Coordinates of C-alpha atoms in Angstrom, one line a residue:
M1 CA 200.4 179.8 93.6
D2 CA 196.7 180.1 93.4
I3 CA 196.7 181.9 90.2
H4 CA 193.1 181.7 89.5
G5 CA 192.4 182.9 93.1
K6 CA 194.7 186.0 92.6
I7 CA 193.3 187.0 89.0
R8 CA 189.8 186.8 90.9
E9 CA 190.9 189.2 93.3
V10 CA 192.2 191.8 90.6
L11 CA 189.2 191.0 88.5
A12 CA 186.6 192.0 91.6
E13 CA 189.0 195.0 92.5
T14 CA 189.2 196.4 88.8
I15 CA 185.4 196.2 88.5
K16 CA 184.8 197.7 91.9
D17 CA 187.2 200.8 91.1
D18 CA 185.6 201.0 87.7
Q19 CA 181.9 201.4 89.4
G20 CA 183.1 204.0 91.5
S21 CA 184.8 206.0 88.4
G22 CA 181.7 206.5 86.6
H23 CA 181.3 203.2 84.3
R24 CA 183.7 203.4 81.8
H25 CA 184.3 200.2 79.6
L26 CA 186.9 198.1 80.9
S27 CA 189.4 196.9 78.4
E28 CA 191.8 194.0 78.6
A29 CA 194.8 196.3 78.9
D30 CA 193.2 197.7 82.4
F31 CA 193.1 194.2 83.5
V32 CA 196.4 193.4 82.2
Q33 CA 197.8 196.5 83.8
A34 CA 196.1 195.7 87.2
L35 CA 197.6 192.5 87.2
Q36 CA 201.2 194.0 86.4
R37 CA 200.9 196.5 88.9
R38 CA 200.6 193.9 91.7
G39 CA 203.5 191.8 90.1
I40 CA 201.4 188.7 89.5
I41 CA 202.3 188.4 85.7
D42 CA 206.0 188.4 86.8
N43 CA 205.5 185.8 89.3
V44 CA 203.8 183.7 87.2
M45 CA 206.6 183.9 84.4
K46 CA 209.1 183.3 87.0
D47 CA 207.2 180.1 88.7
L48 CA 205.7 178.3 85.8
H49 CA 207.0 176.7 82.9
F50 CA 204.9 178.9 80.9
T51 CA 202.4 176.8 78.6
Q52 CA 199.5 177.8 76.6
V53 CA 196.8 176.9 79.3
Y54 CA 198.1 179.7 81.6
H55 CA 198.3 181.8 78.6
Q56 CA 194.6 181.0 77.8
T57 CA 193.5 181.5 81.7
L58 CA 195.3 184.9 81.6
N59 CA 193.9 186.0 78.4
S60 CA 190.6 184.8 78.9
L61 CA 190.1 186.0 82.5
T62 CA 191.6 189.3 81.5
N63 CA 189.2 189.6 78.6
L64 CA 186.1 189.4 80.2
D65 CA 183.3 192.2 79.3
P66 CA 182.1 193.6 82.4
S67 CA 178.5 193.7 80.9
R68 CA 178.3 190.1 79.9
R69 CA 177.6 186.9 82.0
Y70 CA 180.3 184.3 82.1
L71 CA 180.5 180.4 83.5
Y72 CA 183.9 179.6 84.4
L73 CA 184.5 175.8 84.1
Q74 CA 187.4 174.0 85.6
V75 CA 188.2 170.4 85.4
L76 CA 190.4 169.6 88.4
G77 CA 191.4 166.1 87.6
G78 CA 189.9 162.7 86.9
K79 CA 189.8 159.7 88.8
A80 CA 188.4 155.6 88.7
F81 CA 189.2 155.3 84.9
L82 CA 189.7 151.8 85.7
E83 CA 190.3 150.7 82.3
H84 CA 193.7 152.3 82.3
L85 CA 194.5 150.7 85.8
Q86 CA 197.3 148.6 84.7
E87 CA 199.0 151.3 82.8
S88 CA 202.5 152.7 83.7
E89 CA 203.8 156.0 83.9
P90 CA 205.0 156.9 80.4
L91 CA 208.6 157.8 80.5
P92 CA 209.5 161.4 79.4
G93 CA 209.3 161.7 75.5
Q94 CA 207.7 158.3 75.1
V95 CA 204.7 158.3 72.9
C96 CA 201.5 157.1 74.7
S97 CA 197.8 157.0 74.4
T98 CA 196.0 160.3 75.5
F99 CA 192.6 161.5 76.7
T100 CA 191.3 164.9 75.3
L101 CA 188.2 166.5 76.4
Y102 CA 186.1 168.5 74.2
L103 CA 183.3 170.8 75.5
H104 CA 180.1 172.5 73.5
F105 CA 178.0 175.0 75.2
R106 CA 175.7 177.5 73.2
N107 CA 177.4 177.5 70.0
Q108 CA 181.3 177.5 71.7
R109 CA 183.4 174.9 71.4
F110 CA 186.6 174.2 73.6
R111 CA 189.2 171.4 73.9
S112 CA 191.8 170.5 76.4
K113 CA 195.1 169.9 76.0
P114 CA 195.9 165.7 75.6
V115 CA 196.9 164.0 78.8
P116 CA 198.4 160.6 79.1
C117 CA 195.7 157.9 79.9
A118 CA 196.0 156.6 83.3
C119 CA 193.7 155.4 86.2
D120 CA 193.5 159.0 87.4
P121 CA 194.2 161.0 84.4
D122 CA 196.1 164.6 84.9
L123 CA 192.8 166.3 83.1
K124 CA 193.3 169.9 84.5
E125 CA 191.9 172.9 82.5
G126 CA 189.7 176.1 82.9
F127 CA 187.2 177.1 80.2
L128 CA 185.4 180.3 80.2
L129 CA 182.1 179.7 79.0
E130 CA 179.9 182.9 77.9
V131 CA 176.3 182.6 79.1
H132 CA 174.2 184.9 76.4
R133 CA 170.7 185.6 75.7
D134 CA 169.4 184.4 72.6
A135 CA 167.0 186.9 71.5
V136 CA 168.3 189.1 68.6
G137 CA 169.3 192.7 69.7
D138 CA 169.2 191.4 73.5
G139 CA 172.7 189.6 73.4
S140 CA 174.7 192.1 74.7
K141 CA 172.9 192.7 77.8
M142 CA 173.8 190.9 81.3
V143 CA 171.3 187.7 81.9
D144 CA 169.6 187.7 84.9
A145 CA 169.1 184.6 87.3
T146 CA 165.6 184.0 85.9
T147 CA 166.9 184.0 82.3
M148 CA 169.5 181.4 83.1
L149 CA 167.2 179.4 85.2
S150 CA 165.3 179.1 81.8
M151 CA 168.1 178.1 80.0
C152 CA 168.0 174.1 79.6
D153 CA 171.2 174.0 77.4
P154 CA 173.7 171.4 78.7
V155 CA 177.5 171.3 78.7
H156 CA 178.1 168.5 76.3
F157 CA 181.5 166.9 77.5
V158 CA 183.1 164.3 75.0
L159 CA 186.1 162.4 76.3
I160 CA 188.3 160.8 73.2
K161 CA 191.2 158.5 73.5
T162 CA 193.9 158.8 70.9
D163 CA 196.3 155.9 70.7
T164 CA 199.7 155.8 69.6
S165 CA 198.8 155.1 66.1
S166 CA 196.4 158.6 66.1
E167 CA 193.3 156.0 66.1
T168 CA 190.5 157.8 68.0
T169 CA 187.8 156.1 70.2
L170 CA 184.7 157.8 71.9
V171 CA 185.1 157.1 75.6
S172 CA 182.2 159.1 77.0
S173 CA 179.5 161.5 75.9
H174 CA 178.0 163.5 78.9
F175 CA 175.4 166.4 79.2
L176 CA 176.1 168.3 82.4
D177 CA 173.3 170.5 83.6
W178 CA 175.4 173.6 84.8
R179 CA 172.4 175.6 86.7
R180 CA 173.1 174.0 90.1
V181 CA 175.8 177.1 90.0
L182 CA 172.8 179.6 90.4
S183 CA 172.2 178.4 94.2
S184 CA 175.4 177.9 95.1
P185 CA 177.2 180.2 97.9
S186 CA 178.8 183.1 96.1
C187 CA 177.5 181.4 92.9
K188 CA 180.7 178.8 93.2
T189 CA 180.6 175.3 93.5
C190 CA 182.7 171.9 93.0
F191 CA 181.4 168.4 92.4
P192 CA 182.0 165.1 90.9
V193 CA 180.9 163.9 87.6
E194 CA 180.2 160.1 86.7
L195 CA 181.4 159.9 83.1
M196 CA 179.6 156.5 81.6
G197 CA 180.7 154.6 78.5
V198 CA 179.0 154.1 75.4
G199 CA 177.0 152.0 73.1
S200 CA 177.0 148.6 74.8
E201 CA 178.7 150.3 77.7
S202 CA 176.6 153.1 78.2
K203 CA 175.3 151.9 81.7
I204 CA 178.8 151.1 83.0
P205 CA 180.9 154.3 84.4
A206 CA 183.8 155.1 82.3
G207 CA 185.6 157.2 85.2
I208 CA 184.8 160.5 87.2
L209 CA 185.7 164.2 86.4
T210 CA 186.3 166.7 89.4
V211 CA 184.4 169.7 88.0
S212 CA 184.3 173.3 89.5
L213 CA 181.9 175.9 88.4
E214 CA 181.9 179.8 89.2
L215 CA 179.6 182.6 87.8
F216 CA 181.4 185.9 86.7
P217 CA 180.1 188.4 88.2
P218 CA 178.3 186.3 90.8
L219 CA 174.6 186.9 91.2
Q220 CA 173.5 189.5 93.9
E221 CA 171.3 186.9 95.3
T222 CA 171.3 183.3 94.9
L223 CA 168.5 181.3 93.6
N224 CA 166.7 178.5 96.0
A225 CA 167.8 174.9 95.3
D226 CA 164.2 173.8 95.4
I227 CA 163.4 176.6 92.4
I228 CA 166.0 174.8 90.5
S229 CA 165.2 171.5 91.0
T230 CA 161.2 172.0 90.2
Q231 CA 162.3 173.6 87.0
Q232 CA 164.4 170.9 86.1
S233 CA 161.5 168.2 86.9
L234 CA 159.3 170.5 85.1
E235 CA 161.3 170.2 82.0
R236 CA 161.6 166.6 82.1
Q237 CA 158.0 166.1 82.7
R238 CA 157.3 168.1 79.5
T239 CA 159.4 166.2 77.6
A240 CA 158.4 162.8 78.8
E241 CA 155.0 164.0 77.8
K242 CA 156.0 165.1 74.4
E243 CA 157.9 162.1 73.6
R244 CA 154.8 159.7 74.9
L245 CA 152.5 161.3 72.8
F246 CA 154.9 160.9 69.5
L247 CA 155.6 157.3 70.6
V248 CA 151.7 156.6 70.6
Y249 CA 151.3 158.4 67.3
A250 CA 154.3 156.7 65.8
K251 CA 152.8 153.2 66.7
Q252 CA 149.4 153.9 65.0
W253 CA 151.2 155.4 62.1
W254 CA 153.0 152.0 61.6
R255 CA 150.0 150.3 62.0
E256 CA 148.3 151.9 59.1
F257 CA 151.4 151.7 57.2
L258 CA 151.7 147.6 57.8
E259 CA 148.2 147.7 56.7
I260 CA 148.7 149.0 52.9
R261 CA 150.7 145.8 52.2
S262 CA 151.9 142.8 54.5
S263 CA 155.3 142.9 52.9
H264 CA 155.8 146.3 54.8
Q265 CA 157.0 144.6 57.5
S266 CA 160.0 143.3 56.2
K267 CA 161.1 147.3 54.5
L268 CA 163.6 149.3 56.3
V269 CA 161.5 152.0 57.9
K270 CA 163.8 153.4 60.6
I271 CA 161.8 156.1 62.8
F272 CA 163.9 155.9 65.8
A273 CA 167.9 155.2 66.5
Q274 CA 169.8 154.9 69.3
D275 CA 172.8 157.3 70.1
E276 CA 176.0 157.0 71.7
N277 CA 174.2 157.3 75.4
G278 CA 171.6 154.5 74.4
V279 CA 169.0 156.6 73.8
N280 CA 166.4 156.0 71.3
R281 CA 165.5 159.1 69.3
P282 CA 163.6 160.1 66.3
V283 CA 165.8 159.9 63.3
C284 CA 164.5 163.2 62.3
S285 CA 166.3 165.2 65.3
Y286 CA 169.6 163.5 63.9
V287 CA 169.3 166.3 61.0
R288 CA 169.4 170.0 61.5
V289 CA 169.9 173.1 59.2
L290 CA 173.7 173.5 59.6
R291 CA 175.5 176.5 58.2
A292 CA 179.3 176.0 58.2
G293 CA 180.0 180.0 57.7
R294 CA 182.8 180.7 55.7
L295 CA 184.5 177.3 56.4
L296 CA 182.9 175.6 53.6
E297 CA 182.2 177.3 50.1
S298 CA 179.8 174.9 48.2
P299 CA 177.5 171.7 48.6
R300 CA 180.1 169.8 46.8
Q301 CA 183.0 171.1 49.1
A302 CA 180.7 170.0 52.2
A303 CA 180.4 166.6 50.3
R304 CA 184.3 166.3 50.1
F305 CA 184.5 167.4 53.6
V306 CA 182.2 164.7 55.1
S307 CA 183.8 162.1 53.0
L308 CA 187.3 163.0 54.7
L309 CA 185.9 162.0 58.1
A310 CA 186.6 158.4 58.3
H311 CA 184.1 155.4 58.2
E312 CA 184.1 153.1 61.0
R313 CA 181.4 150.5 62.1
A314 CA 180.3 150.9 65.8
P315 CA 182.7 148.3 67.6
V316 CA 180.8 145.3 68.7
V317 CA 182.2 142.8 71.4
G318 CA 182.1 139.4 70.4
G319 CA 180.2 138.4 67.1
G320 CA 176.6 139.0 66.4
G321 CA 176.9 141.4 63.4
K322 CA 176.4 145.1 63.2
Q323 CA 176.1 147.0 66.6
E324 CA 173.8 150.0 65.3
Q325 CA 175.1 153.2 67.0
W326 CA 173.9 156.6 65.6
C327 CA 176.2 159.5 67.2
T328 CA 175.3 163.0 68.1
L329 CA 177.2 165.6 65.8
M330 CA 179.3 166.5 68.7
A331 CA 180.3 163.1 69.2
F332 CA 181.1 162.3 65.6
L333 CA 182.8 165.7 65.1
C334 CA 185.1 165.3 67.9
R335 CA 186.2 161.4 67.1
G336 CA 186.8 162.4 63.5
K337 CA 185.2 159.0 62.2
G338 CA 181.6 157.3 62.5
D339 CA 179.3 155.0 60.6
C340 CA 177.4 155.5 57.2
E341 CA 174.4 157.4 59.2
D342 CA 176.6 159.5 61.0
H343 CA 177.9 160.8 57.6
A344 CA 174.5 160.7 55.9
T345 CA 172.9 163.0 58.7
L346 CA 175.9 165.5 58.7
L347 CA 175.9 165.9 54.9
C348 CA 171.9 166.3 54.9
S349 CA 172.3 168.9 57.5
L350 CA 175.0 170.7 55.5
L351 CA 173.2 170.5 52.2
L352 CA 169.9 172.1 53.9
G353 CA 172.3 174.7 55.0
F354 CA 173.0 175.7 51.3
G355 CA 169.4 175.6 50.7
L356 CA 169.1 172.3 49.0
D357 CA 166.0 170.2 49.4
A358 CA 167.8 167.2 50.9
Y359 CA 166.7 164.1 52.8
V360 CA 168.6 160.9 54.2
C361 CA 167.6 157.8 52.4
V362 CA 167.7 154.4 54.6
G363 CA 168.3 151.1 52.3
T364 CA 170.6 148.6 51.2
K365 CA 173.7 148.7 49.0
A366 CA 174.1 146.2 46.4
K367 CA 176.6 144.6 48.1
S368 CA 177.1 145.2 51.7
G369 CA 173.9 145.0 53.4
P370 CA 171.9 148.4 55.4
H371 CA 173.1 151.5 54.0
A372 CA 172.3 155.2 54.4
W373 CA 173.1 158.2 51.8
V374 CA 171.7 161.4 50.7
L375 CA 169.3 162.5 48.1
T376 CA 168.8 165.8 46.7
R377 CA 165.3 167.2 44.6
G378 CA 165.8 169.7 42.0
T379 CA 163.2 172.3 41.5
D380 CA 162.6 170.4 37.9
G381 CA 162.1 167.1 39.9
S382 CA 165.6 165.6 39.1
I383 CA 166.8 163.7 41.8
T384 CA 170.2 163.3 42.8
F385 CA 172.0 160.8 44.9
W386 CA 175.1 161.8 47.5
E387 CA 177.2 159.0 48.8
S388 CA 178.4 160.8 52.1
L389 CA 181.2 158.3 52.3
T390 CA 183.1 159.1 49.1
A391 CA 181.4 162.3 47.9
H392 CA 180.2 160.8 44.3
R393 CA 177.0 161.9 42.9
Y394 CA 174.5 159.9 40.5
L395 CA 171.6 161.3 38.8
H396 CA 168.5 158.8 39.5
R397 CA 166.6 157.6 36.2
P398 CA 164.0 155.6 37.3
I399 CA 163.2 152.4 35.2
D400 CA 159.8 152.4 33.7
P401 CA 158.0 148.9 34.3
D402 CA 155.2 149.9 32.0
A403 CA 157.3 150.3 29.0
P404 CA 157.4 147.8 26.0
P405 CA 159.9 145.2 26.3
L406 CA 162.3 146.9 23.8
A407 CA 162.2 150.2 25.0
P408 CA 165.7 151.5 26.1
Q409 CA 165.9 151.7 29.9
P410 CA 168.4 154.0 31.8
K411 CA 171.3 152.3 33.4
S412 CA 172.0 153.1 36.7
S413 CA 175.5 153.5 37.9
A414 CA 174.6 154.2 42.1
P415 CA 175.5 151.3 44.1
Y416 CA 172.1 151.2 46.1
R417 CA 169.6 148.4 45.9
T418 CA 166.7 149.4 47.8
V419 CA 165.1 152.2 50.0
G420 CA 162.7 151.8 52.6
C421 CA 162.1 155.5 53.8
V422 CA 163.8 159.0 53.5
F423 CA 163.6 162.2 56.2
N424 CA 165.1 165.2 56.9
H425 CA 164.8 167.8 59.9
Q426 CA 161.0 168.0 59.5
T427 CA 159.8 165.4 57.0
F428 CA 159.4 161.5 57.4
L429 CA 158.2 159.4 54.6
A430 CA 158.0 155.7 54.1
N431 CA 158.4 154.1 50.7
C432 CA 154.6 152.2 49.6
Q433 CA 155.6 151.4 46.5
P434 CA 154.8 147.7 45.2
S435 CA 158.7 147.2 45.1
D436 CA 161.3 149.2 47.3
A437 CA 164.3 148.7 44.3
V438 CA 166.0 152.1 43.8
E439 CA 166.1 151.3 40.1
L440 CA 162.2 151.3 40.1
C441 CA 161.7 153.8 42.7
V442 CA 160.1 157.4 41.9
F443 CA 160.7 160.0 44.2
D444 CA 157.5 162.1 44.1
F445 CA 156.9 162.7 48.0
Q446 CA 153.5 164.6 47.4
N447 CA 152.0 161.5 46.0
P448 CA 150.6 159.4 49.1
S449 CA 149.9 156.1 47.1
R450 CA 153.9 155.8 46.6
W451 CA 155.0 157.6 50.0
K452 CA 153.5 157.7 53.4
A453 CA 154.1 160.8 55.3
M454 CA 154.1 161.3 59.0
S455 CA 152.6 164.3 60.4
E456 CA 155.1 167.1 60.3
E457 CA 153.2 168.7 63.5
A458 CA 153.9 165.6 65.5
L459 CA 157.5 165.6 64.3
K460 CA 158.1 169.1 65.1
S461 CA 156.7 168.6 68.9
V462 CA 160.0 166.5 69.2
C463 CA 162.3 167.3 66.7
A464 CA 162.5 170.8 66.3
P465 CA 165.4 172.9 68.0
G466 CA 164.5 173.6 71.5
S467 CA 161.3 171.3 71.2
T468 CA 162.4 168.9 74.1
T469 CA 165.5 169.3 76.7
S470 CA 166.5 165.7 75.6
L471 CA 167.9 167.0 72.0
P472 CA 171.2 167.4 72.1
P473 CA 172.0 171.0 71.1
L474 CA 173.7 171.4 67.5
P475 CA 177.4 172.4 67.7
P476 CA 179.1 174.7 65.1
L477 CA 181.9 173.6 62.8
C478 CA 185.3 174.5 63.9
A479 CA 187.8 176.1 61.5
P480 CA 190.9 174.2 61.2
S481 CA 194.0 174.8 63.5
L482 CA 196.4 172.9 61.3
D483 CA 198.7 175.1 58.9
P484 CA 198.3 173.0 55.6
A485 CA 202.0 173.9 54.7
V486 CA 203.8 173.1 57.7
A487 CA 201.9 169.8 57.7
S488 CA 202.8 169.1 54.2
N489 CA 206.4 169.7 54.8
H490 CA 206.7 167.7 57.8
L491 CA 205.2 164.5 56.3
E492 CA 207.1 164.8 53.2
L493 CA 210.3 165.1 55.2
E494 CA 209.1 161.6 57.1
M495 CA 208.3 160.3 53.7
R496 CA 212.0 161.2 52.3
F497 CA 213.4 159.5 55.3
L498 CA 211.3 156.3 55.2
V499 CA 212.2 156.0 51.5
S500 CA 215.9 156.3 51.7
E501 CA 215.9 154.2 54.8
H502 CA 213.8 151.4 52.7
R503 CA 216.3 151.7 49.8
K504 CA 219.4 151.6 52.2
D505 CA 218.2 148.1 53.5
L506 CA 218.0 147.4 49.8
D507 CA 221.7 148.7 49.5
L508 CA 220.4 151.4 46.9
T509 CA 221.8 154.9 47.3
T510 CA 219.1 157.8 47.0
V511 CA 219.7 160.8 45.1
W512 CA 216.7 163.5 45.2
D513 CA 215.7 165.8 42.3
D514 CA 213.9 168.5 44.2
H515 CA 212.9 170.3 41.4
L516 CA 211.2 167.5 40.4
S517 CA 209.5 166.9 43.4
Y518 CA 208.0 170.7 43.1
L519 CA 206.7 169.9 39.9
L520 CA 204.5 167.3 41.4
S521 CA 202.6 169.6 43.3
S522 CA 200.3 171.0 40.6
A523 CA 199.4 167.3 40.0
L524 CA 198.3 167.2 43.5
S525 CA 196.5 170.3 43.6
A526 CA 194.5 169.2 40.4
Y527 CA 193.6 165.8 41.9
E528 CA 191.8 167.3 45.2
M529 CA 190.3 170.2 42.7
E530 CA 188.6 167.5 40.8
R531 CA 187.5 165.6 43.9
C532 CA 185.9 168.8 45.2
T533 CA 184.3 170.2 42.1
G534 CA 183.8 167.1 39.7
V535 CA 186.1 169.3 37.1
S536 CA 189.8 168.4 36.2
C537 CA 192.0 170.7 35.2
G538 CA 195.7 171.9 34.9
N539 CA 196.7 168.3 33.5
E540 CA 198.3 169.8 30.1
E541 CA 200.8 172.0 32.0
F542 CA 201.7 169.2 34.3
Q543 CA 202.2 166.8 31.7
D544 CA 204.3 169.5 29.6
A545 CA 206.4 170.7 32.6
V546 CA 207.5 166.9 33.3
R547 CA 208.6 166.3 29.6
R548 CA 210.6 169.4 30.1
A549 CA 212.2 168.2 33.4
V550 CA 213.1 164.6 32.1
P551 CA 215.8 164.5 29.5
D552 CA 215.7 162.7 26.4
G553 CA 216.6 158.9 26.5
H554 CA 215.1 159.1 30.0
T555 CA 211.9 157.3 31.5
F556 CA 209.6 159.1 34.0
K557 CA 207.1 157.2 36.4
G558 CA 204.8 158.6 38.7
F559 CA 202.2 157.1 41.4
P560 CA 199.9 159.5 43.5
I561 CA 197.7 158.2 46.3
H562 CA 195.3 159.5 48.7
F563 CA 195.0 159.0 52.3
L564 CA 192.9 160.7 55.1
H565 CA 195.4 160.2 57.8
R566 CA 198.7 162.0 58.3
N567 CA 200.6 158.8 59.7
A568 CA 203.8 158.6 57.9
R569 CA 204.7 155.0 58.8
R570 CA 201.1 153.6 58.0
A571 CA 201.1 155.3 54.7
F572 CA 204.6 154.1 53.5
A573 CA 203.4 150.6 54.4
T574 CA 200.4 151.2 52.7
C575 CA 202.3 152.4 49.4
L576 CA 204.5 149.6 49.3
R577 CA 201.6 147.0 48.9
S578 CA 201.1 148.7 45.7
P579 CA 203.3 147.1 43.1
F580 CA 203.5 150.3 41.0
C581 CA 204.8 152.4 44.0
E582 CA 207.1 149.8 45.1
E583 CA 208.5 149.7 41.5
I584 CA 209.5 153.7 42.1
V585 CA 210.6 153.4 45.4
C586 CA 212.8 150.5 45.0
C587 CA 214.1 151.9 41.4
R588 CA 217.3 150.4 40.0
G589 CA 219.1 151.8 37.1
D590 CA 221.5 154.5 35.4
H591 CA 221.2 158.1 36.8
V592 CA 218.2 157.2 39.2
R593 CA 216.6 160.3 40.6
L594 CA 213.8 160.0 43.1
A595 CA 211.2 162.6 44.0
V596 CA 208.4 162.6 46.6
R597 CA 205.5 165.5 47.3
V598 CA 203.3 165.6 50.1
R599 CA 200.1 168.0 49.9
V600 CA 197.9 168.2 53.0
F601 CA 194.5 169.9 52.3
V602 CA 192.9 170.9 55.6
Y603 CA 189.0 171.1 55.8
P604 CA 187.1 172.3 59.2
E605 CA 187.2 170.1 62.1
N606 CA 191.1 169.5 60.9
A607 CA 189.6 166.9 58.4
C608 CA 192.5 166.1 56.2
A609 CA 192.9 165.1 52.6
V610 CA 196.4 163.9 52.2
W611 CA 197.9 163.4 48.7
M612 CA 201.3 161.8 47.9
M613 CA 203.1 161.4 44.8
F614 CA 206.1 159.0 44.4
A615 CA 208.2 159.6 41.2
C616 CA 211.5 158.6 39.7
K617 CA 213.5 159.3 36.3
Y618 CA 216.2 157.3 35.1
R619 CA 217.9 156.5 31.9
S620 CA 216.4 153.6 29.6
V621 CA 219.1 151.1 29.0
L622 CA 217.8 148.7 26.4

């Protein structure tokens, strides 16, 4: 069945009928009624294994507001993903690696259903993108051809591969200029999109997607293709000129910085950074003011969320040290993991959204070489470091090198050794103090003898939102789709099964104490609260409840552990590596009762804090 075609016909007829009947506002019910009258919904229900995708197509296409303009983007399949040439067809029910396609367009985000990785993956999905105006109060008006021509926001495609152990890999990050549809006959076009690899493979094709674009409602008169290509080349020229002028300025600024002291040559002053597509961009463009709506409640909760995104260095083929690759925010969020720079720029963006004076610091860590973290300045001049990988906070008190030898000096607990530069979305400052040691550093950014600033105007010309067409648009954070109670129950049942099986292998029986398991919840909740707020509470009640649940002459042992993933086997293998946990799981004795509690705390982007607690009680026999 050509379901899209049929829905489109009904849509066109219903809108035409409506125009004849005095323009009343069409509701979703009107469209569904029209589809039911023609028996289309019944046919679909009969002929299809009814999946969510068709639900979405029906819902989205019947949910059209006739006063708005929409872009219907269909992915009609993939081909030539040559890395998967050897992969055989998965058997029914077999767990296999999958591809998931993520899209971002003008503050709207979408994801496809996962499909098995193959040379020609079966990526077939439709996405309904709303093309709305930016101006406040103007958003409800239908956009015309001229307005759409000036919209240079691309559709950002991010293709992620998820392997059988739930590890994610970024396959491609592609920006699609959708405006060719404005010159296509009846505003409908279909073409192949070549996706390139990422990092060191950004010049090598990863595969091809067939994409079809259609505009709803179509334009009365389509634009000439020359007009569109002229507009695109004008935008490219304007961007190239701004970037050229900024590069000239940055070179001059760097020469001046080196003239202050010859030792500045070795300082970590990073003005440009390469993204996943190998594009060099000013570091300030990686930070934006990001507000999380109602998804995050406070700066500390934002820090907790960022720390839950896993830390992984950019993969490098062969030796040769660290491959540096900063990521666009969309690619970082879809992958759910990234390097310390990705974490620091996201945390800085969120803290700016919460109204703090936040900056990313680039420097070195005491043990592990180059590192990035976040700094906030209080109105009283206090300086706080935020470690984006752990959500730890450190108050900075500099050592006074001119103080008398016996004067007490502050002891720093922060793990940072040197700082070369700090930046945010509109400021870039290089450290020109005699020493770049963090413990001696004074963060008074207004003092030009300590910090050399770049011109804010120069930075704005290439880093301000909308300043150049090469800047990736800022995606909004997505609300979690995971149900924490369902995820917690599922993982807890898996852990019970694994514990029972492990004990069976040791010829031990397993008797579960459900009441004791339930009591462990409050401890797990308190641990997460402490990670979020830095305040610990509720421990007395937990200890009292455990004392009441464990009879006299019995011993209680408990072992909590924290994970960033929900893979039961991986988690259990890690737990058994701890002698404390192994002692509980393999407990032998009289009246042994076991308990396990799992609590999954869900954050935006389905980032998870997974807490588990294993416990046992047994009669002490001396």
